[in-house]
Amino acid sequence: MTLSFDLTTEGARDALRARAASAEKPSLIGLTRAELGEALVGAGIVPERQAKMRAQQLWHWMYVRGVSDFAGMLNISKDLRAELDKHFTVARPEIVEEQISSDGTRKWLFRFPPRGAGRPVEIETVYIPEEGRGTLCISSQVGCTLTCSFCHTGTQKLVRNLTAEEILAQLLTARDRLGDFPDRDTPDGAIVPAEGRKVSNIVMMGMGEPLYNFEAVKKALLIASDGDGLSLSKRRITLSTSGVVPEILRTGEEIGVMLAISLHATNDDLRDLLVPINKKYPLKELIAACRAYPGLSNAKRITFEYVMLKDVNDSIEDAKGLIKLLKGIPAKINLIPFNPWPGTNYQCSDWETIEKFADYINNAGYASPIRTPRGRDILAACGQLKSDSERMRKVDRLALEAMMIAGHGEA
Ligand code: SAH
Ligand code: SF4
């Protein structure tokens, strides 16, 4: 059974619209502490000497308590709350739709304001609950400049980068909806991990190439992992890149999260076709950047994502090539059954082929590489978000079910 809250009707939307971030007032979400203080002083509502203290106070309300309205910030005077509300917002974005799969997977369609010229944009965020963890798959861009040939997002032009606020808003709203802030109730019947946080892990594996939106992604992830705020361990945050080599070292040094590489091929000729950024940064450079990733150890490995494409990259020769290529790198391999989309020429490998490939990899010492498909009834698909899933043909059942997310970080 799929539960769907259709928020496209006028009545249902009015209530949310009132709460939804107004495009006119700047948001305080996504600013560093210093920027937050500067914003308050700049608006003339907080004296310079109080900037630090007020910034800290707001930080706590926004990121520890998850408050999305100044009125809820109870230890701030009424007058100051009114002033804050006049100049700024901490509201959540508009949710166009929330879908809940029978296995607990959730998918939200968010609408963000245009930010300058153009139209409002929509992106999707997916939540996948498991026994011991709940993973949120977050988008970093609307569309993508890259054109990986098997990826539906790759057929869409880049519309724009998401701001740090919009990247964080996906996490904050998911936590709202799951009752994952202190003193909040989890909705009746919601499927969430048995204990601990409802959103315990995040993966930057939604739409877009996060390393082509480096500054905003960095800001958002540093706030998400701030120990006095959202407090997610960097071990539980995974950033997936198609291989923007110059930013990989910076990702380790400046953000310090877990890394996933969309590898998909083990020789340059094939990778040039599948992941065209390979022409700019070929495998040799990519693998060298991986070897140099700071802090690698058996406890902190790089995840290599490998999409299983029938008769393209799924032979035992390919599996051998993969093991050879990754030799000496602390690595996890995630095999992703290809998720077809209307118009693609690729097919998902047969299940037996995937199993054989997986066996070879297991024997070489890499554990459990195929992830179980989730959210099949709502077609929740990381790496392929905002596709026209409703219009998708019911082709190969196996493959349709098969989209999953790779490399969640630590359990
Ligand atoms: N742009 C980044 C992050 C988003 S994609 C990147 O490319 O790494 C997340 C993962 O899903 C990537 O490994 C991507 O290659 C994979 N993916 C994209 N489309 C897919 C599809 N149709 N089927 C299976 N995996 C897909
Ligand atoms: Fe962009 Fe990643 Fe899709 Fe490639 S796989 S087109 S980098 S979103």
Short mmCIF file of C-alpha atoms and ligand atoms in Angstrom, two decimals:
data_model
loop_
_atom_site.label_atom_id
_atom_site.label_comp_id
_atom_site.label_asym_id
_atom_site.label_seq_id
_atom_site.Cartn_x
_atom_site.Cartn_y
_atom_site.Cartn_z
CA MET A 1 0.00 0.00 0.00
CA THR A 2 1.26 3.47 -0.81
CA LEU A 3 0.15 6.37 1.31
CA SER A 4 0.32 9.61 -0.57
CA PHE A 5 -0.45 13.03 0.78
CA ASP A 6 -1.33 14.98 -2.27
CA LEU A 7 -0.54 18.54 -1.41
CA THR A 8 -1.39 19.82 -4.85
CA THR A 9 -4.94 20.71 -3.79
CA GLU A 10 -5.50 24.31 -2.85
CA GLY A 11 -6.88 23.65 0.65
CA ALA A 12 -4.11 21.35 1.75
CA ARG A 13 -1.48 23.66 0.37
CA ASP A 14 -2.75 26.79 2.10
CA ALA A 15 -1.84 25.46 5.51
CA LEU A 16 1.65 24.61 4.40
CA ARG A 17 2.11 27.75 2.39
CA ALA A 18 1.68 29.79 5.53
CA ARG A 19 4.65 27.96 6.98
CA ALA A 20 6.64 27.70 3.79
CA ALA A 21 9.64 29.93 3.45
CA SER A 22 8.78 33.26 1.98
CA ALA A 23 10.99 34.15 -0.96
CA GLU A 24 11.34 37.73 0.24
CA LYS A 25 12.74 37.28 3.73
CA PRO A 26 16.26 35.83 3.89
CA SER A 27 16.56 32.56 5.76
CA LEU A 28 18.86 32.12 8.72
CA ILE A 29 19.26 28.44 7.88
CA GLY A 30 22.55 27.56 6.22
CA LEU A 31 24.65 30.43 7.55
CA THR A 32 27.82 29.83 9.50
CA ARG A 33 27.75 31.03 13.11
CA ALA A 34 29.77 34.11 12.14
CA GLU A 35 27.45 34.91 9.22
CA LEU A 36 24.46 34.45 11.49
CA GLY A 37 25.84 37.00 13.95
CA GLU A 38 26.63 39.40 11.10
CA ALA A 39 23.10 39.06 9.70
CA LEU A 40 21.56 39.95 13.07
CA VAL A 41 23.84 42.94 13.57
CA GLY A 42 23.44 44.01 9.93
CA ALA A 43 19.66 44.11 10.32
CA GLY A 44 20.13 46.41 13.31
CA ILE A 45 18.24 44.15 15.71
CA VAL A 46 21.13 42.84 17.79
CA PRO A 47 24.02 44.95 19.14
CA GLU A 48 27.52 43.85 18.11
CA ARG A 49 28.46 42.73 21.61
CA GLN A 50 25.52 40.32 21.72
CA ALA A 51 26.05 38.87 18.25
CA LYS A 52 27.87 35.74 19.34
CA MET A 53 25.48 34.91 22.15
CA ARG A 54 22.39 35.46 19.99
CA ALA A 55 23.85 33.45 17.13
CA GLN A 56 24.44 30.58 19.53
CA GLN A 57 20.92 30.86 20.90
CA LEU A 58 19.38 30.76 17.44
CA TRP A 59 21.68 27.93 16.38
CA HIS A 60 20.36 25.82 19.23
CA TRP A 61 16.72 26.49 18.36
CA MET A 62 17.22 25.89 14.66
CA TYR A 63 19.44 22.83 14.76
CA VAL A 64 19.02 21.12 18.13
CA ARG A 65 15.34 21.79 18.73
CA GLY A 66 14.34 21.99 15.07
CA VAL A 67 12.13 25.03 15.56
CA SER A 68 10.82 26.47 12.29
CA ASP A 69 9.13 29.57 13.65
CA PHE A 70 10.65 32.36 15.77
CA ALA A 71 7.58 32.21 18.02
CA GLY A 72 8.81 28.87 19.33
CA MET A 73 12.12 30.29 20.56
CA LEU A 74 10.98 30.64 24.12
CA ASN A 75 14.06 32.09 25.83
CA ILE A 76 14.18 35.02 23.40
CA SER A 77 12.13 38.08 24.30
CA LYS A 78 8.86 38.66 22.50
CA ASP A 79 10.11 41.93 21.05
CA LEU A 80 13.23 40.40 19.61
CA ARG A 81 11.26 37.47 18.22
CA ALA A 82 8.98 39.95 16.45
CA GLU A 83 11.99 41.81 15.05
CA LEU A 84 13.55 38.57 13.86
CA ASP A 85 10.31 37.64 12.15
CA LYS A 86 10.17 41.01 10.42
CA HIS A 87 13.58 40.55 8.82
CA PHE A 88 14.21 36.83 8.52
CA THR A 89 12.69 33.40 8.26
CA VAL A 90 13.55 29.93 9.59
CA ALA A 91 10.57 28.31 7.87
CA ARG A 92 10.64 25.05 5.96
CA PRO A 93 10.28 24.92 2.18
CA GLU A 94 7.07 24.01 0.44
CA ILE A 95 6.38 20.28 0.29
CA VAL A 96 4.47 19.52 -2.89
CA GLU A 97 4.04 15.86 -2.13
CA GLU A 98 5.02 13.23 0.39
CA GLN A 99 4.76 9.57 -0.56
CA ILE A 100 5.15 6.70 1.86
CA SER A 101 5.89 3.20 0.64
CA SER A 102 4.65 0.08 2.38
CA ASP A 103 8.24 -0.66 3.45
CA GLY A 104 8.51 2.75 5.11
CA THR A 105 10.54 4.44 2.38
CA ARG A 106 9.43 8.04 1.96
CA LYS A 107 9.84 10.43 -0.88
CA TRP A 108 9.28 14.15 -0.67
CA LEU A 109 8.89 16.53 -3.57
CA PHE A 110 10.08 19.98 -2.51
CA ARG A 111 9.53 23.27 -4.26
CA PHE A 112 12.08 26.04 -3.83
CA PRO A 113 11.82 29.64 -5.02
CA PRO A 114 13.58 30.62 -8.25
CA ARG A 115 16.44 32.59 -6.60
CA GLY A 116 16.72 35.27 -9.24
CA ALA A 117 15.33 34.80 -12.72
CA GLY A 118 13.41 31.74 -13.79
CA ARG A 119 10.77 29.54 -12.26
CA PRO A 120 10.48 27.76 -8.92
CA VAL A 121 12.36 24.47 -8.93
CA GLU A 122 11.44 21.03 -7.63
CA ILE A 123 13.67 18.35 -6.22
CA GLU A 124 13.18 15.04 -4.46
CA THR A 125 14.55 13.65 -1.23
CA VAL A 126 14.25 10.01 -0.19
CA TYR A 127 14.22 8.41 3.27
CA ILE A 128 15.05 4.74 3.69
CA PRO A 129 14.50 3.18 7.12
CA GLU A 130 16.29 -0.02 8.04
CA GLU A 131 16.62 -2.04 11.22
CA GLY A 132 19.51 -0.10 12.69
CA ARG A 133 19.56 3.12 10.72
CA GLY A 134 17.56 5.60 8.70
CA THR A 135 19.23 7.04 5.61
CA LEU A 136 18.29 10.27 3.89
CA CYS A 137 19.30 10.71 0.26
CA ILE A 138 19.80 14.41 -0.43
CA SER A 139 20.02 16.38 -3.70
CA SER A 140 22.68 19.03 -4.35
CA GLN A 141 21.62 20.51 -7.69
CA VAL A 142 18.50 20.81 -9.82
CA GLY A 143 19.52 18.74 -12.83
CA CYS A 144 23.20 18.09 -13.58
CA THR A 145 25.81 19.50 -15.96
CA LEU A 146 27.23 16.03 -16.48
CA THR A 147 25.77 13.54 -18.90
CA CYS A 148 26.36 10.03 -17.62
CA SER A 149 24.68 7.95 -20.30
CA PHE A 150 22.76 5.60 -17.95
CA CYS A 151 21.50 8.35 -15.63
CA HIS A 152 18.17 10.04 -16.07
CA THR A 153 19.31 13.20 -14.30
CA GLY A 154 22.05 13.35 -16.95
CA THR A 155 19.42 13.98 -19.60
CA GLN A 156 18.19 17.03 -17.72
CA LYS A 157 19.99 20.34 -18.00
CA LEU A 158 21.40 21.94 -14.91
CA VAL A 159 18.78 24.40 -13.74
CA ARG A 160 20.72 25.69 -10.78
CA ASN A 161 22.76 24.80 -7.75
CA LEU A 162 20.90 24.39 -4.50
CA THR A 163 21.87 26.77 -1.72
CA ALA A 164 23.25 25.54 1.61
CA GLU A 165 19.86 26.43 3.09
CA GLU A 166 18.04 24.25 0.56
CA ILE A 167 20.39 21.32 1.11
CA LEU A 168 19.84 21.55 4.87
CA ALA A 169 16.11 22.12 4.45
CA GLN A 170 15.83 18.59 3.06
CA LEU A 171 17.29 17.19 6.28
CA LEU A 172 15.36 19.50 8.60
CA THR A 173 12.03 18.80 6.92
CA ALA A 174 12.61 15.05 6.90
CA ARG A 175 13.34 15.21 10.62
CA ASP A 176 10.16 17.24 11.17
CA ARG A 177 8.06 14.74 9.28
CA LEU A 178 9.56 11.79 11.14
CA GLY A 179 9.37 13.35 14.60
CA ASP A 180 13.15 13.28 14.84
CA PHE A 181 13.63 16.39 17.00
CA PRO A 182 13.41 16.44 20.81
CA ASP A 183 9.87 16.43 22.21
CA ARG A 184 8.32 15.52 18.87
CA ASP A 185 6.16 12.49 18.22
CA THR A 186 6.84 10.08 15.42
CA PRO A 187 3.72 9.85 13.24
CA ASP A 188 1.49 6.83 13.95
CA GLY A 189 2.52 3.80 11.96
CA ALA A 190 5.72 5.33 10.64
CA ILE A 191 8.47 2.80 9.93
CA VAL A 192 11.67 4.05 11.53
CA PRO A 193 14.74 2.39 13.10
CA ALA A 194 13.89 0.57 16.34
CA GLU A 195 16.12 2.87 18.36
CA GLY A 196 18.26 5.94 17.98
CA ARG A 197 17.76 8.72 15.51
CA LYS A 198 15.20 8.40 12.75
CA VAL A 199 17.63 10.01 10.31
CA SER A 200 20.96 8.54 11.37
CA ASN A 201 22.81 8.71 8.04
CA ILE A 202 22.83 11.00 5.04
CA VAL A 203 24.04 10.38 1.51
CA MET A 204 24.61 13.07 -1.09
CA MET A 205 23.27 10.83 -3.83
CA GLY A 206 20.20 12.62 -5.03
CA MET A 207 20.14 14.86 -8.08
CA GLY A 208 23.27 16.63 -9.15
CA GLU A 209 27.02 16.44 -8.77
CA PRO A 210 27.82 17.64 -5.24
CA LEU A 211 31.42 18.54 -6.07
CA TYR A 212 30.21 21.00 -8.73
CA ASN A 213 28.39 22.81 -5.94
CA PHE A 214 31.26 22.51 -3.51
CA GLU A 215 30.86 25.60 -1.34
CA ALA A 216 27.15 25.13 -0.63
CA VAL A 217 27.57 21.40 -0.02
CA LYS A 218 30.50 22.03 2.29
CA LYS A 219 28.59 24.62 4.29
CA ALA A 220 25.54 22.41 4.61
CA LEU A 221 27.51 19.32 5.63
CA LEU A 222 29.58 21.21 8.19
CA ILE A 223 26.34 22.43 9.75
CA ALA A 224 24.80 18.95 9.58
CA SER A 225 27.82 17.54 11.43
CA ASP A 226 28.22 20.39 13.94
CA GLY A 227 28.41 18.86 17.40
CA ASP A 228 26.32 21.61 19.03
CA GLY A 229 23.62 21.37 16.42
CA LEU A 230 22.38 18.67 14.07
CA SER A 231 25.29 16.60 15.27
CA LEU A 232 25.47 13.87 12.64
CA SER A 233 28.76 12.02 12.74
CA LYS A 234 30.90 12.58 9.63
CA ARG A 235 31.22 8.81 9.50
CA ARG A 236 27.51 8.70 8.77
CA ILE A 237 27.60 11.22 5.95
CA THR A 238 28.59 9.97 2.48
CA LEU A 239 29.23 12.20 -0.50
CA SER A 240 29.02 10.55 -3.91
CA THR A 241 30.89 11.97 -6.87
CA SER A 242 31.20 10.98 -10.50
CA GLY A 243 34.89 11.83 -10.17
CA VAL A 244 35.58 15.55 -9.96
CA VAL A 245 39.21 14.85 -9.16
CA PRO A 246 40.39 18.38 -8.17
CA GLU A 247 37.75 18.54 -5.42
CA ILE A 248 38.26 15.09 -3.95
CA LEU A 249 41.19 15.97 -1.72
CA ARG A 250 39.38 19.13 -0.59
CA THR A 251 36.35 17.03 0.29
CA GLY A 252 38.46 15.02 2.69
CA GLU A 253 40.39 17.94 4.10
CA GLU A 254 37.67 20.57 4.33
CA ILE A 255 34.52 18.51 4.86
CA GLY A 256 35.87 15.20 6.18
CA VAL A 257 32.92 13.03 5.24
CA MET A 258 32.92 9.54 3.76
CA LEU A 259 33.50 9.34 0.02
CA ALA A 260 31.69 7.33 -2.64
CA ILE A 261 32.88 7.17 -6.23
CA SER A 262 30.58 6.41 -9.14
CA LEU A 263 33.03 4.11 -10.87
CA HIS A 264 30.86 1.93 -13.15
CA ALA A 265 33.73 0.89 -15.43
CA THR A 266 37.29 -0.29 -14.98
CA ASN A 267 38.85 0.93 -18.22
CA ASP A 268 38.94 4.40 -19.73
CA ASP A 269 37.29 3.49 -23.04
CA LEU A 270 34.13 2.27 -21.34
CA ARG A 271 34.15 4.84 -18.58
CA ASP A 272 34.43 7.62 -21.17
CA LEU A 273 31.09 6.40 -22.53
CA LEU A 274 29.32 5.81 -19.23
CA VAL A 275 30.70 8.64 -17.11
CA PRO A 276 31.97 11.23 -19.60
CA ILE A 277 33.75 13.31 -16.95
CA ASN A 278 36.29 10.49 -17.25
CA LYS A 279 37.60 12.17 -20.43
CA LYS A 280 38.64 15.10 -18.29
CA TYR A 281 39.79 13.11 -15.25
CA PRO A 282 40.71 9.58 -16.38
CA LEU A 283 40.85 6.55 -14.14
CA LYS A 284 44.52 6.89 -13.32
CA GLU A 285 43.98 10.34 -11.83
CA LEU A 286 40.76 9.31 -10.14
CA ILE A 287 42.32 6.29 -8.46
CA ALA A 288 45.34 8.34 -7.40
CA ALA A 289 42.99 10.88 -5.79
CA CYS A 290 41.23 8.05 -3.98
CA ARG A 291 44.49 6.64 -2.67
CA ALA A 292 45.35 10.08 -1.32
CA TYR A 293 41.97 10.58 0.41
CA PRO A 294 42.71 11.67 3.98
CA GLY A 295 42.10 9.29 6.86
CA LEU A 296 41.54 6.10 4.89
CA SER A 297 41.74 2.88 6.88
CA ASN A 298 39.87 -0.39 7.12
CA ALA A 299 37.36 1.36 9.35
CA LYS A 300 37.06 4.28 6.95
CA ARG A 301 36.78 3.03 3.40
CA ILE A 302 35.81 4.53 0.09
CA THR A 303 32.63 3.16 -1.43
CA PHE A 304 32.83 2.36 -5.13
CA GLU A 305 29.46 2.35 -6.84
CA TYR A 306 29.09 0.07 -9.83
CA VAL A 307 25.88 0.05 -11.84
CA MET A 308 25.10 -3.33 -13.41
CA LEU A 309 24.42 -2.83 -17.12
CA LYS A 310 23.55 -5.88 -19.17
CA ASP A 311 26.35 -6.92 -21.57
CA VAL A 312 28.14 -3.62 -20.97
CA ASN A 313 30.15 -3.92 -17.76
CA ASP A 314 28.87 -7.09 -16.09
CA SER A 315 31.25 -9.86 -17.18
CA ILE A 316 33.61 -11.75 -14.91
CA GLU A 317 36.45 -10.03 -16.80
CA ASP A 318 35.00 -6.74 -15.57
CA ALA A 319 34.83 -8.07 -12.02
CA LYS A 320 38.49 -9.05 -12.27
CA GLY A 321 39.34 -5.61 -13.61
CA LEU A 322 37.52 -4.05 -10.70
CA ILE A 323 39.43 -5.98 -8.07
CA LYS A 324 42.71 -5.20 -9.81
CA LEU A 325 41.93 -1.51 -10.06
CA LEU A 326 41.02 -1.17 -6.39
CA LYS A 327 43.93 -3.18 -5.08
CA GLY A 328 45.39 -1.62 -1.96
CA ILE A 329 42.60 0.94 -1.45
CA PRO A 330 40.43 0.43 1.66
CA ALA A 331 37.24 -0.02 -0.34
CA LYS A 332 33.64 -1.15 -0.25
CA ILE A 333 31.93 -2.06 -3.51
CA ASN A 334 28.24 -1.47 -4.01
CA LEU A 335 26.67 -3.11 -7.01
CA ILE A 336 23.66 -1.12 -8.16
CA PRO A 337 21.12 -2.93 -10.31
CA PHE A 338 20.44 -0.50 -13.17
CA ASN A 339 17.13 1.29 -12.82
CA PRO A 340 15.72 1.83 -16.32
CA TRP A 341 13.95 4.99 -17.41
CA PRO A 342 11.88 5.83 -20.48
CA GLY A 343 14.14 6.29 -23.48
CA THR A 344 17.23 4.54 -22.15
CA ASN A 345 19.04 1.98 -24.29
CA TYR A 346 20.53 0.18 -21.31
CA GLN A 347 19.09 -2.81 -19.50
CA CYS A 348 19.73 -4.13 -16.04
CA SER A 349 21.94 -7.21 -15.90
CA ASP A 350 20.17 -10.51 -15.27
CA TRP A 351 19.92 -11.47 -11.64
CA GLU A 352 22.18 -14.51 -12.08
CA THR A 353 24.83 -12.34 -13.69
CA ILE A 354 24.68 -9.91 -10.81
CA GLU A 355 25.01 -12.78 -8.36
CA LYS A 356 27.99 -14.24 -10.16
CA PHE A 357 29.65 -10.85 -10.26
CA ALA A 358 28.89 -10.38 -6.56
CA ASP A 359 30.28 -13.83 -5.72
CA TYR A 360 33.53 -13.03 -7.47
CA ILE A 361 33.82 -9.80 -5.50
CA ASN A 362 32.90 -11.51 -2.25
CA ASN A 363 35.58 -14.11 -2.83
CA ALA A 364 38.08 -11.34 -3.33
CA GLY A 365 37.23 -10.13 0.17
CA TYR A 366 34.58 -7.46 -0.35
CA ALA A 367 31.40 -8.09 1.67
CA SER A 368 27.70 -7.91 0.70
CA PRO A 369 27.87 -5.72 -2.34
CA ILE A 370 24.24 -5.80 -3.58
CA ARG A 371 21.84 -3.59 -1.71
CA THR A 372 18.23 -4.64 -1.31
CA PRO A 373 15.83 -2.67 -3.43
CA ARG A 374 13.63 -0.35 -1.38
CA GLY A 375 10.54 1.74 -1.84
CA ARG A 376 9.54 -0.20 -4.92
CA ASP A 377 5.92 0.92 -4.83
CA ILE A 378 6.87 4.59 -4.95
CA LEU A 379 9.93 4.01 -7.13
CA ALA A 380 12.12 5.85 -4.73
CA ALA A 381 15.36 6.09 -6.59
CA CYS A 382 18.50 7.71 -5.43
CA GLY A 383 20.71 8.82 -8.27
CA GLN A 384 17.74 9.08 -10.52
CA LEU A 385 15.45 11.45 -8.74
CA LYS A 386 12.77 13.65 -10.20
CA SER A 387 12.32 11.28 -13.09
CA ASP A 388 8.88 10.74 -14.53
CA SER A 389 8.48 7.62 -12.47
CA GLU A 390 4.70 7.66 -12.73
CA ARG A 391 4.89 7.39 -16.48
CA MET A 392 7.54 4.72 -16.44
CA ARG A 393 6.58 1.51 -18.20
CA LYS A 394 6.35 -1.54 -16.02
CA VAL A 395 9.24 -3.18 -17.82
CA ASP A 396 11.59 -5.65 -16.27
CA ARG A 397 10.10 -6.11 -12.83
CA LEU A 398 13.40 -7.02 -11.31
CA ALA A 399 15.11 -3.95 -12.60
CA LEU A 400 12.25 -1.65 -11.75
CA GLU A 401 12.45 -2.82 -8.19
CA ALA A 402 16.12 -2.61 -8.15
CA MET A 403 17.10 1.00 -7.59
CA MET A 404 18.74 1.37 -4.29
CA ILE A 405 21.24 3.49 -2.59
CA ALA A 406 24.86 2.74 -2.26
CA GLY A 407 27.26 3.33 0.58
CA HIS A 408 25.31 4.57 3.57
CA GLY A 409 28.40 5.09 5.66
CA GLU A 410 28.50 3.45 9.07
CA ALA A 411 25.63 1.37 10.34
N1 SAH B 1 26.20 12.86 -9.18
C1 SAH B 1 26.71 12.05 -8.16
C2 SAH B 1 25.69 11.69 -7.09
C3 SAH B 1 24.29 11.28 -7.52
S1 SAH B 1 24.07 9.77 -8.34
C4 SAH B 1 27.33 10.81 -8.73
O1 SAH B 1 27.20 10.59 -9.91
O2 SAH B 1 27.99 10.10 -7.97
C5 SAH B 1 24.08 8.45 -7.13
C6 SAH B 1 24.43 7.11 -7.78
O3 SAH B 1 23.35 6.55 -8.58
C7 SAH B 1 25.62 7.24 -8.72
O4 SAH B 1 26.52 6.20 -8.50
C8 SAH B 1 24.97 7.14 -10.08
O5 SAH B 1 25.92 6.75 -11.02
C9 SAH B 1 23.89 6.13 -9.83
N2 SAH B 1 22.83 6.12 -10.85
C10 SAH B 1 22.38 7.13 -11.61
N3 SAH B 1 21.41 6.70 -12.44
C11 SAH B 1 21.20 5.41 -12.19
C12 SAH B 1 20.31 4.41 -12.72
N4 SAH B 1 19.43 4.69 -13.66
N5 SAH B 1 20.40 3.17 -12.21
C13 SAH B 1 21.28 2.87 -11.24
N6 SAH B 1 22.15 3.76 -10.71
C14 SAH B 1 22.11 5.02 -11.18
FE1 SF4 B 2 25.06 13.78 -12.81
FE2 SF4 B 2 25.63 11.77 -11.08
FE3 SF4 B 2 23.72 11.47 -12.96
FE4 SF4 B 2 26.27 11.56 -13.69
S1 SF4 B 2 25.29 9.99 -12.39
S2 SF4 B 2 24.59 12.66 -14.70
S3 SF4 B 2 27.09 13.04 -12.24
S4 SF4 B 2 23.68 12.92 -11.25
#
